[in-house]
mmCIF file of C-alpha atoms and ligand atoms in Angstrom:
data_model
loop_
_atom_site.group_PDB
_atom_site.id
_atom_site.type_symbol
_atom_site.label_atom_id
_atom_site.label_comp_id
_atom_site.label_asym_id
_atom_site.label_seq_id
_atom_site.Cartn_x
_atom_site.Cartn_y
_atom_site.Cartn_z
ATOM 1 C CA UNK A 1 116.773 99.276 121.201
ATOM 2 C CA UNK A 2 118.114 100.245 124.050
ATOM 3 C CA UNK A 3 117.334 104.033 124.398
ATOM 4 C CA UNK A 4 113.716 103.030 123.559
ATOM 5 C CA UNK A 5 114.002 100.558 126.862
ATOM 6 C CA UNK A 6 115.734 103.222 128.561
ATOM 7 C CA UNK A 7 112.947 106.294 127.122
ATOM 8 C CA UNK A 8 110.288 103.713 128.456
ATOM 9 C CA UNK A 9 111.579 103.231 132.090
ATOM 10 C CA UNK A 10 111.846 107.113 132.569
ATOM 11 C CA UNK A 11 107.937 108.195 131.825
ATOM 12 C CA UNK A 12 106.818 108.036 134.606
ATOM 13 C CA UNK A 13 109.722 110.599 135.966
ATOM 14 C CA UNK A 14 109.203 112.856 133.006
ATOM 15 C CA UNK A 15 105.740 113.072 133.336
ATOM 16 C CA UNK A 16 106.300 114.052 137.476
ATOM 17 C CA UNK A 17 108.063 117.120 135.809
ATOM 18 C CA UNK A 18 105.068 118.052 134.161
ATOM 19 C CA UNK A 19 101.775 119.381 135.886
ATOM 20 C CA UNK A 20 100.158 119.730 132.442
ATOM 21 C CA UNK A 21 101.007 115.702 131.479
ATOM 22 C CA UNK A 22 99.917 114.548 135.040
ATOM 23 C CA UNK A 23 96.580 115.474 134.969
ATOM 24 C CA UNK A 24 96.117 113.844 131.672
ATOM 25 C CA UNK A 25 97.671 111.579 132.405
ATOM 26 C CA UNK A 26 95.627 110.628 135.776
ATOM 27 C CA UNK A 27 92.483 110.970 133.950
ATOM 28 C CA UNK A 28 93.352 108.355 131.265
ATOM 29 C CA UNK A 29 94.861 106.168 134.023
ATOM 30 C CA UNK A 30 90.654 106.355 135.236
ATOM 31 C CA UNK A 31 89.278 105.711 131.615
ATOM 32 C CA UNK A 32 89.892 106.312 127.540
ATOM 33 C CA UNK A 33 87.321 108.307 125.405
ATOM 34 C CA UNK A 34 88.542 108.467 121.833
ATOM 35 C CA UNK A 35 87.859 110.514 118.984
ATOM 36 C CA UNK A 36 87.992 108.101 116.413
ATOM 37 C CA UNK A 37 89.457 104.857 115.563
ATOM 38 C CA UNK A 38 92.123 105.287 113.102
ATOM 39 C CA UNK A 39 92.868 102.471 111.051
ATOM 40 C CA UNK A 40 96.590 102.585 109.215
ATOM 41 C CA UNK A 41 99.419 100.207 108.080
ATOM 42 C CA UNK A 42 101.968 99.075 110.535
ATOM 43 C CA UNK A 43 104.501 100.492 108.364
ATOM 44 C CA UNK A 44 107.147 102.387 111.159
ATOM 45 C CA UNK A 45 106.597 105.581 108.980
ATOM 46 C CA UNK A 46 103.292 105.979 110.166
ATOM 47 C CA UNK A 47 102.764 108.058 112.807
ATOM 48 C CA UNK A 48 98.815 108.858 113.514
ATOM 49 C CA UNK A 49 99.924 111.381 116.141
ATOM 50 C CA UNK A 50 102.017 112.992 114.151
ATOM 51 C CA UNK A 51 99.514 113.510 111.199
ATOM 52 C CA UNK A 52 96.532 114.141 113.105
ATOM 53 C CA UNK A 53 98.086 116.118 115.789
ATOM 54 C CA UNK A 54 96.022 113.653 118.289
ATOM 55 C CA UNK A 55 97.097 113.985 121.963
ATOM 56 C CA UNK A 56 96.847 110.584 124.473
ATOM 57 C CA UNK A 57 93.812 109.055 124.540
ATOM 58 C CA UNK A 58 92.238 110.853 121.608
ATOM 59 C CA UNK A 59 92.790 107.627 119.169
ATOM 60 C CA UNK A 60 91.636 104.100 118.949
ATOM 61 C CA UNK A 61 94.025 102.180 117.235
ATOM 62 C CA UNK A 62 94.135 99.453 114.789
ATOM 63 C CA UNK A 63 97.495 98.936 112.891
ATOM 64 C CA UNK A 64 98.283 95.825 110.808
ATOM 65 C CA UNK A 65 100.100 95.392 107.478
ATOM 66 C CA UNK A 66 98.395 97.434 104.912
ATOM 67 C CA UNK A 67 95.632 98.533 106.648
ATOM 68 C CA UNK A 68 94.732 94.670 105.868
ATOM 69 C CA UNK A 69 90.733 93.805 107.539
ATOM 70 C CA UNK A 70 89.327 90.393 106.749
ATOM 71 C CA UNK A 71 85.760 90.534 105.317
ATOM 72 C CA UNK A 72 83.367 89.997 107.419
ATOM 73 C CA UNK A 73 81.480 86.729 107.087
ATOM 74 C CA UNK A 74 78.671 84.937 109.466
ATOM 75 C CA UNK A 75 80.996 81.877 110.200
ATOM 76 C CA UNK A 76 84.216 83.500 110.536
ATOM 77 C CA UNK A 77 86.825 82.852 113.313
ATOM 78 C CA UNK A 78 87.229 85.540 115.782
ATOM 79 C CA UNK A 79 89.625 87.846 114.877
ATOM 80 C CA UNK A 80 91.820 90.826 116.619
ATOM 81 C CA UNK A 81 90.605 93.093 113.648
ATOM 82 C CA UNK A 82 87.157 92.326 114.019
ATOM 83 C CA UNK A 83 87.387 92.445 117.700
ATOM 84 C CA UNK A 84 89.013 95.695 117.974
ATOM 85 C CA UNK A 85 86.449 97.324 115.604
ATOM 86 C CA UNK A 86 83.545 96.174 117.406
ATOM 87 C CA UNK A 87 85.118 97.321 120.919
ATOM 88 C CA UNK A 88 85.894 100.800 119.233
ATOM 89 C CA UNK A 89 82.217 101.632 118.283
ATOM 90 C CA UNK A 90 79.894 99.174 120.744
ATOM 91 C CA UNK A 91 82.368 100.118 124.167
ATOM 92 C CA UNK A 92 84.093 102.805 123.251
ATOM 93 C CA UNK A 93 81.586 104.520 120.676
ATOM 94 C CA UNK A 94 83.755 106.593 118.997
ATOM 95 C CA UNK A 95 82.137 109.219 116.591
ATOM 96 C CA UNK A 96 84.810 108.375 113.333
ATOM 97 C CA UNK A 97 86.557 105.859 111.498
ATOM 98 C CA UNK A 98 89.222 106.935 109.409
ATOM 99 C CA UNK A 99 91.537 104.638 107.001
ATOM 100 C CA UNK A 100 94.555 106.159 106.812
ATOM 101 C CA UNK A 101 96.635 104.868 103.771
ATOM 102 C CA UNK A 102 100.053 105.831 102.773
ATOM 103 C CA UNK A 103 102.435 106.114 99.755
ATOM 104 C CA UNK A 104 105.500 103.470 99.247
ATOM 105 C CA UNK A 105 103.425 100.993 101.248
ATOM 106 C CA UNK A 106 105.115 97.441 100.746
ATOM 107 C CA UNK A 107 102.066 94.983 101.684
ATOM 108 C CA UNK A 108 99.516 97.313 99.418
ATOM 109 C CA UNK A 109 102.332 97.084 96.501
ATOM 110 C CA UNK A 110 102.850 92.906 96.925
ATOM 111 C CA UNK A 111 98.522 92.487 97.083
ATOM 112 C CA UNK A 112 98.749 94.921 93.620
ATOM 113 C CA UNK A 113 101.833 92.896 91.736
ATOM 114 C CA UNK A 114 99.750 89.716 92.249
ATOM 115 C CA UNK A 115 102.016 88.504 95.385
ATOM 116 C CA UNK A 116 100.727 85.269 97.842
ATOM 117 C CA UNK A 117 100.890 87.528 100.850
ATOM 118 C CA UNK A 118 99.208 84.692 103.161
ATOM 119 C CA UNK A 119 102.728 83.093 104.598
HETATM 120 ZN ZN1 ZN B 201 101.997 100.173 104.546
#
């Protein structure tokens, strides 16, 4: 954990050695534009950058175990899934949503073999 603490507290040095990062940078710092919102499974072997080759401020995303959304229903609670989907296309009106699955995944195997995966 602690070279990811210790990563974290030098961006803002690395990115001073880099004309090319500061100016993207800056203009994110002003305002984000995505491409898409890219919904995927938290699993840690997901990477959407790495797959999609998508650069800082190119995706909107939504993680949770799975790729897990709640229907949608009239009367339903607010929710962070719901919420971030709606702020993706109404705010941020991005052009795509993808659903990015993956192989191995653990919470789409439990929901398969029957599993109670609501504690
Ligand atoms: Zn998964």
């Amino acid at each position: 954990m602690e070279t990811f603490i210790q990563h974290a507290r030098t961006l803002t040095a690395r990115i001073a050695d880099r004309s090319e990062e500061q100016e993207t940078y800056g203009r994110l710092a002003a305002g984000q534009s995505p491409l898409a919102l890219f919904i995927t499974c938290s699993d840690s072997r997901v990477v959407p950058s790495l797959i999609t080759g998508a650069r800082p401020g190119e995706l909107f995303e939504l993680r949770t175990a799975g790729n897990a959304v709640p229907v949608y229903q009239d009367d339903m609670a607010a929710c962070a899934e719901a919420a971030t989907i709606e702020y993706a296309m109404r705010v941020l009106r991005v052009a795509d949503i993808v659903v990015c699955g993956h192989s191995h995944c653990g919470a789409v195997g439990a929901k398969i073999r029957g599993e109670d995966l609501t504690g």
